[in-house]
mmCIF file of C-alpha atoms in Angstrom:
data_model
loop_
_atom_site.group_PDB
_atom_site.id
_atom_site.type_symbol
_atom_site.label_atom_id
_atom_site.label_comp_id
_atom_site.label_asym_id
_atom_site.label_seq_id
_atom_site.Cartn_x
_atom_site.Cartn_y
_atom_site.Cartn_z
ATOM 1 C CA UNK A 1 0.000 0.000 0.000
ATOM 2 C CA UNK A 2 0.903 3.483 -0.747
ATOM 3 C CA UNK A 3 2.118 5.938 2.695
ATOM 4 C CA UNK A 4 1.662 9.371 3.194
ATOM 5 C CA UNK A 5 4.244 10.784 4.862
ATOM 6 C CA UNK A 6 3.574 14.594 6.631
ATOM 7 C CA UNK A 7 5.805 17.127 6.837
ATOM 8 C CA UNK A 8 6.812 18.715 9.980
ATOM 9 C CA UNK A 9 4.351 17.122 12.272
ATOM 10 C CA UNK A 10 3.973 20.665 14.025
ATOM 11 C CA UNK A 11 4.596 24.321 13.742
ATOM 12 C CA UNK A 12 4.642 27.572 15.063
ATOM 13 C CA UNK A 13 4.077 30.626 13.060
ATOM 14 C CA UNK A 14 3.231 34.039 13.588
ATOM 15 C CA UNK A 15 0.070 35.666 11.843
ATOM 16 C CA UNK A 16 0.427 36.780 8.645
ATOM 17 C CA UNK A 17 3.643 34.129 8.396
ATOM 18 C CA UNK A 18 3.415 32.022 5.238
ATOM 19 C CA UNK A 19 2.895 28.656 6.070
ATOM 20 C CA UNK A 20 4.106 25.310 4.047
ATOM 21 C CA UNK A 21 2.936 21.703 4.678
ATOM 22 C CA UNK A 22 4.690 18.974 2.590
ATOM 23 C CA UNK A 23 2.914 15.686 2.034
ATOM 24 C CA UNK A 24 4.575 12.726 0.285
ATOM 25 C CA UNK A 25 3.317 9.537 -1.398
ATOM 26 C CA UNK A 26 5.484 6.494 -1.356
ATOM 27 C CA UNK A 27 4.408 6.118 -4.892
ATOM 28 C CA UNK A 28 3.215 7.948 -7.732
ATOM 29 C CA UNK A 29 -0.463 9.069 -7.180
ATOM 30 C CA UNK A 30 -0.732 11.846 -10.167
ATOM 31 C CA UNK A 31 -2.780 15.021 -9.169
ATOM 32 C CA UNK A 32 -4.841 12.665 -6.915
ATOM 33 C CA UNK A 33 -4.207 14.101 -3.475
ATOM 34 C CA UNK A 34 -7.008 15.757 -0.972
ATOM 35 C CA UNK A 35 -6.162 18.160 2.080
ATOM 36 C CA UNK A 36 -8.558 19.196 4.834
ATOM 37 C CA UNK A 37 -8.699 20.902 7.453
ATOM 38 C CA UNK A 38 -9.506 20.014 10.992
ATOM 39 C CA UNK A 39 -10.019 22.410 13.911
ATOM 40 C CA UNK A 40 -10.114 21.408 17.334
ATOM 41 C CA UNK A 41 -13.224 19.130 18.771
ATOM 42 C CA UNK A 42 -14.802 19.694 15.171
ATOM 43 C CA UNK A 43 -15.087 17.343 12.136
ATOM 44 C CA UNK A 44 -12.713 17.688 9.143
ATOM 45 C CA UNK A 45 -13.296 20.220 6.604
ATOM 46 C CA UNK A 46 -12.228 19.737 2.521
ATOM 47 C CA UNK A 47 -10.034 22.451 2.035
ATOM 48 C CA UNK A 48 -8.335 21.069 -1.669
ATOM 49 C CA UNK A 49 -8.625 18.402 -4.273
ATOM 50 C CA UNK A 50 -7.083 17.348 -7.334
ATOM 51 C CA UNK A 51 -3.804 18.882 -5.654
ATOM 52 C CA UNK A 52 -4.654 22.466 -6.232
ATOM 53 C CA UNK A 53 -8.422 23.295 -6.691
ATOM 54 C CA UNK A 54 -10.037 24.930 -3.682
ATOM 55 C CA UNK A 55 -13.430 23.748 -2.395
ATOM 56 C CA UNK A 56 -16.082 25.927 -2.558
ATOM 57 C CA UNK A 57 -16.277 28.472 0.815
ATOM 58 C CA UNK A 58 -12.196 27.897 1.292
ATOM 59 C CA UNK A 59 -10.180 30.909 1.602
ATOM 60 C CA UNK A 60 -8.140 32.100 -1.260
ATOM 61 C CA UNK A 61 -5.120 32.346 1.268
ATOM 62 C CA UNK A 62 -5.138 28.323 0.880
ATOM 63 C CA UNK A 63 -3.063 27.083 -2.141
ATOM 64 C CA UNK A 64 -2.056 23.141 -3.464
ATOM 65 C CA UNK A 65 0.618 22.457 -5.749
ATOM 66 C CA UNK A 66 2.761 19.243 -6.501
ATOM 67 C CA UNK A 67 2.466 16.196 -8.505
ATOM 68 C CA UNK A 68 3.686 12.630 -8.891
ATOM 69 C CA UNK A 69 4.746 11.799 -4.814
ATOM 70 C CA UNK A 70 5.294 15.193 -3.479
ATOM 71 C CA UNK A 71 2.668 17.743 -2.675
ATOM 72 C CA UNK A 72 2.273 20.936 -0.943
ATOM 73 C CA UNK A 73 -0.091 23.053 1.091
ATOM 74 C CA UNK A 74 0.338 26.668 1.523
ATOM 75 C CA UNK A 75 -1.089 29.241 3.505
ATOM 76 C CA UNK A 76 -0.405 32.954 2.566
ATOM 77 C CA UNK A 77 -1.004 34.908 5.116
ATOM 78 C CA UNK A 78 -1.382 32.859 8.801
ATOM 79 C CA UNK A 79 -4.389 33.960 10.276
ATOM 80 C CA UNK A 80 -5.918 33.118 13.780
ATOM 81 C CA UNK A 81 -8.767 31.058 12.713
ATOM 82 C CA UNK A 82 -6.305 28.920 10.900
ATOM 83 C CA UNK A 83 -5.117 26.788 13.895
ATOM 84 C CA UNK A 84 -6.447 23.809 12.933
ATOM 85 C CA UNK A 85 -4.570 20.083 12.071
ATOM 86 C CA UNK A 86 -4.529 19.499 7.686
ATOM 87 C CA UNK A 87 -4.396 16.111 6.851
ATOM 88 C CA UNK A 88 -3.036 15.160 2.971
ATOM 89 C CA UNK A 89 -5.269 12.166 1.451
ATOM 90 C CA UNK A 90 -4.214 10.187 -1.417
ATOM 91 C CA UNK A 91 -7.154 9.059 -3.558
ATOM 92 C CA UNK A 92 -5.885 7.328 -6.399
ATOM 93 C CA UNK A 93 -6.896 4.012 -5.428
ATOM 94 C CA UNK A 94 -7.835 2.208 -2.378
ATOM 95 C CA UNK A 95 -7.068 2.421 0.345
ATOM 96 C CA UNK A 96 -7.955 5.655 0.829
ATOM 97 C CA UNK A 97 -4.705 7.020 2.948
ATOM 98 C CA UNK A 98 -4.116 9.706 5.050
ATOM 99 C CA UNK A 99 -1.041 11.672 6.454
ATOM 100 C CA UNK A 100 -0.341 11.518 9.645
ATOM 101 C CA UNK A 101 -1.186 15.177 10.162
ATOM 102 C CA UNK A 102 0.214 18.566 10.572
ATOM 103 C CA UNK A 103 -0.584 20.645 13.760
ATOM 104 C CA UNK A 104 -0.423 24.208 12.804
ATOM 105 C CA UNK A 105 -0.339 26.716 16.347
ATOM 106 C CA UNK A 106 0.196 31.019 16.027
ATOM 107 C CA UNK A 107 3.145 31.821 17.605
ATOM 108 C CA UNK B 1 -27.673 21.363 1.986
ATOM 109 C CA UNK B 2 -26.109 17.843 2.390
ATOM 110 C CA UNK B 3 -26.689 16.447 6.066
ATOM 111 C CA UNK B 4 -25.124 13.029 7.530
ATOM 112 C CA UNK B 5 -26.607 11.969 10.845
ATOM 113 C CA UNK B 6 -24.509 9.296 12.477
ATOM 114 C CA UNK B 7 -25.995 6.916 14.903
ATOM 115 C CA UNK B 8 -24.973 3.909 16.908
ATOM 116 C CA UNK B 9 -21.963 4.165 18.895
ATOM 117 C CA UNK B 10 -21.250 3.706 22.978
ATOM 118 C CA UNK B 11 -19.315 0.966 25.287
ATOM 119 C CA UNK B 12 -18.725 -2.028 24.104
ATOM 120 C CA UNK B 13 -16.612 -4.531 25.147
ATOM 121 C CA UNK B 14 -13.645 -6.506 23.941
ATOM 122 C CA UNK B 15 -14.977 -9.544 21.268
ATOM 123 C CA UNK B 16 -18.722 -7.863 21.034
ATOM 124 C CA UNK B 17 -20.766 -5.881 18.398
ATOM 125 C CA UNK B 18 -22.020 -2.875 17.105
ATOM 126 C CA UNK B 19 -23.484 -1.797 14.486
ATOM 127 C CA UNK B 20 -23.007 2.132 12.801
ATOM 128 C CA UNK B 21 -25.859 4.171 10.583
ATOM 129 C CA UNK B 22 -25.569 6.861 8.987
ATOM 130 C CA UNK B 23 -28.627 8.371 7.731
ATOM 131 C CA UNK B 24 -28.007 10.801 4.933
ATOM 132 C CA UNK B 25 -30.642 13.569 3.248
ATOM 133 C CA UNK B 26 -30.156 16.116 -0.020
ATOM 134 C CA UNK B 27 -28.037 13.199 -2.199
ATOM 135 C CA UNK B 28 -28.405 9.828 -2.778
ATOM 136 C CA UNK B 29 -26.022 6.905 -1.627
ATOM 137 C CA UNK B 30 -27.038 5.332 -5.077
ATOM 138 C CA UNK B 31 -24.739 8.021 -6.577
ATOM 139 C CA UNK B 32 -22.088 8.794 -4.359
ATOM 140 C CA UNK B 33 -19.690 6.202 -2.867
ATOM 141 C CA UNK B 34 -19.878 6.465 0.910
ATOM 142 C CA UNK B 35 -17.170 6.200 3.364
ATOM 143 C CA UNK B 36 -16.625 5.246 7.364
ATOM 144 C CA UNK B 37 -13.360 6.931 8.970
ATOM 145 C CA UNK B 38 -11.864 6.847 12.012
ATOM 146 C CA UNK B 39 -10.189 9.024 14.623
ATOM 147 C CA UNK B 40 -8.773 7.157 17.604
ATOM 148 C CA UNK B 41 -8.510 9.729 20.828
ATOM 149 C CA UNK B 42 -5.849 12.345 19.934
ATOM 150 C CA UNK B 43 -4.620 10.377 16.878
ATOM 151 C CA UNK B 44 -5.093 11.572 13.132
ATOM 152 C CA UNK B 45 -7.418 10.117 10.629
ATOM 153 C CA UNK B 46 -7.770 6.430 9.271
ATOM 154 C CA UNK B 47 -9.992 5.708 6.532
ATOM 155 C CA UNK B 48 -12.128 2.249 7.080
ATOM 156 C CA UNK B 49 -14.117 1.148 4.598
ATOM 157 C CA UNK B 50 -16.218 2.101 1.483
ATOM 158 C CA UNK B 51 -19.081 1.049 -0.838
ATOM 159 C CA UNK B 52 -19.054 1.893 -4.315
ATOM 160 C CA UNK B 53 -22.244 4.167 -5.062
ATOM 161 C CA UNK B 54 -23.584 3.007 -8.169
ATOM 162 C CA UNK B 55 -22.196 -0.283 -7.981
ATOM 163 C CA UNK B 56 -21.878 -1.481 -4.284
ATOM 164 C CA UNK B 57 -18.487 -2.678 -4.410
ATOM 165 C CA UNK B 58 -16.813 -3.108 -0.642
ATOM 166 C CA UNK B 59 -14.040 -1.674 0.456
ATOM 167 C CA UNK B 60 -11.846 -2.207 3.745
ATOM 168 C CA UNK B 61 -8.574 -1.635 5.417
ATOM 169 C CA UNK B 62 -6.813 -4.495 6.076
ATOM 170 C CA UNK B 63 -7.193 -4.347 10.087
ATOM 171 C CA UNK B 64 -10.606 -4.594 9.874
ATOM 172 C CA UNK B 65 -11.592 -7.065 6.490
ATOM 173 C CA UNK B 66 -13.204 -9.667 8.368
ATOM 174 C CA UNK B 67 -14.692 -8.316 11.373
ATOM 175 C CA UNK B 68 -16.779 -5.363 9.834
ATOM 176 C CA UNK B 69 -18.931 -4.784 6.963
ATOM 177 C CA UNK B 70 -20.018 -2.047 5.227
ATOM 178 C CA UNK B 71 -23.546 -1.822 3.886
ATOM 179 C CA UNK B 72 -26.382 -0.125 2.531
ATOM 180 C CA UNK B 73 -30.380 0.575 2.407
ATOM 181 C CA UNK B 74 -30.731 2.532 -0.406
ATOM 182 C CA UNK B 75 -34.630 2.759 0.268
ATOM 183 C CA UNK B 76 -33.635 4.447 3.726
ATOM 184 C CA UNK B 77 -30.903 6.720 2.013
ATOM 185 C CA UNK B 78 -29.479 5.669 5.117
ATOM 186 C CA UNK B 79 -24.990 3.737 5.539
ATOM 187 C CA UNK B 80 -24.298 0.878 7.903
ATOM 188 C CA UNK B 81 -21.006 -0.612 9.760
ATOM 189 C CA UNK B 82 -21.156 -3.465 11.686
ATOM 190 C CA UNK B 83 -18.429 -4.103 13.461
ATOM 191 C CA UNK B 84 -17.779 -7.064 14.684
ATOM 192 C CA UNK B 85 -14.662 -9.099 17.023
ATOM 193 C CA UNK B 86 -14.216 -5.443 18.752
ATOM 194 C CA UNK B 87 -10.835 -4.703 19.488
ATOM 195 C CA UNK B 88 -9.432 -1.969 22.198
ATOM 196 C CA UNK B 89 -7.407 -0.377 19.059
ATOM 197 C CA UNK B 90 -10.864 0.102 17.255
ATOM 198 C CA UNK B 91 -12.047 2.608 19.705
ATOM 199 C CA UNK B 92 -12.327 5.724 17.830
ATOM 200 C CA UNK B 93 -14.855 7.921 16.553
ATOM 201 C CA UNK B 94 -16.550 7.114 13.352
ATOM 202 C CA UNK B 95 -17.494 9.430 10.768
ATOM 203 C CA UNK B 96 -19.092 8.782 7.435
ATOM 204 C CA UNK B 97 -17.821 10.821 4.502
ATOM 205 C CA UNK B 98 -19.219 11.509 1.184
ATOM 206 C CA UNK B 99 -17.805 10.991 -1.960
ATOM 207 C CA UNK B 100 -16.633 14.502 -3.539
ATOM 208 C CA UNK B 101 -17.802 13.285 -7.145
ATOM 209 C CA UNK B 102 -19.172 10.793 -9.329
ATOM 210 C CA UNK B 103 -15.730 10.605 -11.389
ATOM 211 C CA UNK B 104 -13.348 8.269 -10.841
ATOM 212 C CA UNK B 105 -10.966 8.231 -8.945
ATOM 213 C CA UNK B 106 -12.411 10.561 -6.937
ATOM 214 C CA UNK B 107 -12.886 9.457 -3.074
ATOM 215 C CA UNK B 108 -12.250 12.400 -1.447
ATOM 216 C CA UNK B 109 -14.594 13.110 1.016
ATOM 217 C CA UNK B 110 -16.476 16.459 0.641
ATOM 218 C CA UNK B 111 -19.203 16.063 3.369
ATOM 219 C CA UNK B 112 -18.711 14.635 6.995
ATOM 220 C CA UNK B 113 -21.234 13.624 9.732
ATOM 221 C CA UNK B 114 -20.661 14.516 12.720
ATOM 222 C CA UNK B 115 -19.303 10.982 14.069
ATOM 223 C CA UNK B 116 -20.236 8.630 16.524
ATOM 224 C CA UNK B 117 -17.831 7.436 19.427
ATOM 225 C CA UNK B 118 -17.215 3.877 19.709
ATOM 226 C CA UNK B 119 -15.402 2.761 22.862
ATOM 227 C CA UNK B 120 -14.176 -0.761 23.264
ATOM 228 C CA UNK B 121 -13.285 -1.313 26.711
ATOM 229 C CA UNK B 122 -14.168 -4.077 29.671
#
C-alpha cells in the first residue's frame, strides 16, 4: 500500500507568516491528493482536491501544488482562525490514505 | 444542503458488536460512494471502509476485512457498519464521509457527519 508521509508534524508561526505543509506519497499518485482541514473538537473540513483546486467556501489564502509523490499546502497569510490540524489524502486508489497530520499553532 | 446523521456508537466490550448508521438527506447513496473513517482519541485520521455508489463494491482496510462490513439501504438513504470481534485499538470515533464526485478516482470526502464514538473497553 501506498504511505503518506507529513511534513513537519507541528509548527509555530506568527500571523500573517506564510505557512508550508509537505505531504509525500510512497508512490506515484498523479494530481490525486485531498487536504482538509480540521479544527479542534470539530469534524474535518475539505479544504483542496485534485492537488490544487479549492473547495467551494475555502479561503483564497489556501493554495495546493505538486504532482507525482510530493505535494504541498500553503497558507499565505497565517491567520488566527487557521489553527487547525490538515491532513493530505491520497485518492488514487484504495485504500484511501491519510497523512499523519500537521498541527499548525500562532506563535 | 447535504446532512449526515450518524448513529450507533457507545461501550462495548472486547470480542462484542455494534453496528453504525448513517442516515443521509439532499443526495443519494445510489450516486455517491460512501465512506466510514476513524479518529482514535488524539490520533489523526484512518480511513475504514467504502461502498461503491452506483455499484456497491466493498471496500476495507486491512485491520478490519473480516470483522466489519459495510452496507447499505438505499430505500432508507441511510450507511451501515457493523463491526464485529471489537478490538481496544478500534475505539475511535466514526465518521461517514461523502464521496466529492461521481468521477473516478475521486474518493475524497467532501461532506462529513458529525461521528459517533465507539469505545471498546471491559
Amino acid at each position: 500500500d501506498i504511505q503518506m508521509t507529513q511534513s513537519p508534524s507541528s509548527l509555530s508561526a506568527s500571523v500573517g507568516d506564510r505557512v508550508t505543509i509537505t505531504c509525500r506519497a510512497s508512490q506515484d499518485i498523479g494530481k490525486y491528493l485531498a487536504w482538509y482541514q480540521q479544527k479542534p473538537g470539530k469534524v474535518p473540513q475539505l479544504l483542496i482536491y485534485g492537488t490544487s483546486t479549492l473547495q467551494s467556501g475555502v479561503p483564497s489564502r489556501f493554495s495546493g501544488s505538486g504532482s507525482g509523490a510530493d505535494f504541498t499546502l500553503t497558507i499565505s497569510s497565517l491567520q488566527p482562525e487557521d489553527v487547525a490540524t490538515y491532513y493530505c489524502q491520497k485518492y488514487n486508489s484504495a485504500p484511501w490514505t491519510f497523512g499523519q497530520g500537521t498541527k499548525v499553532e500562532i506563535k | 444542503e447535504v446532512q449526515l446523521l450518524e448513529s450507533g456508537g457507545g461501550l462495548v466490550q472486547p470480542g462484542g458488536s455494534l453496528r453504525l448508521s448513517c442516515a443521509a438527506s439532499e443526495f443519494s447513496i445510489s450516486t455517491y460512494s460512501m465512506n466510514w473513517v476513524r479518529q482514535a482519541p488524539g490520533k489523526g485520521l484512518e480511513w475504514v471502509s467504502a461502498v461503491d455508489g452506483p455499484t456497491g463494491t466493498t471496500y476495507y482496510m486491512d485491520s478490519v476485512r473480516g470483522r466489519f462490513t459495510i452496507s447499505r439501504d438505499t430505500s432508507k438513504n441511510t450507511l451501515y457498519l457493523q463491526m464485529n470481534s471489537l478490538r481496544a485499538e478500534d475505539t475511535a470515533i466514526y465518521y461517514c464521509a461523502k464521496k466529492g464526485t461521481t468521477a473516478s478516482p475521486g474518493n475524497y470526502f467532501d461532506w462529513w457527519g458529525q461521528g459517533t464514538l465507539v469505545t471498546v473497553s471491559s
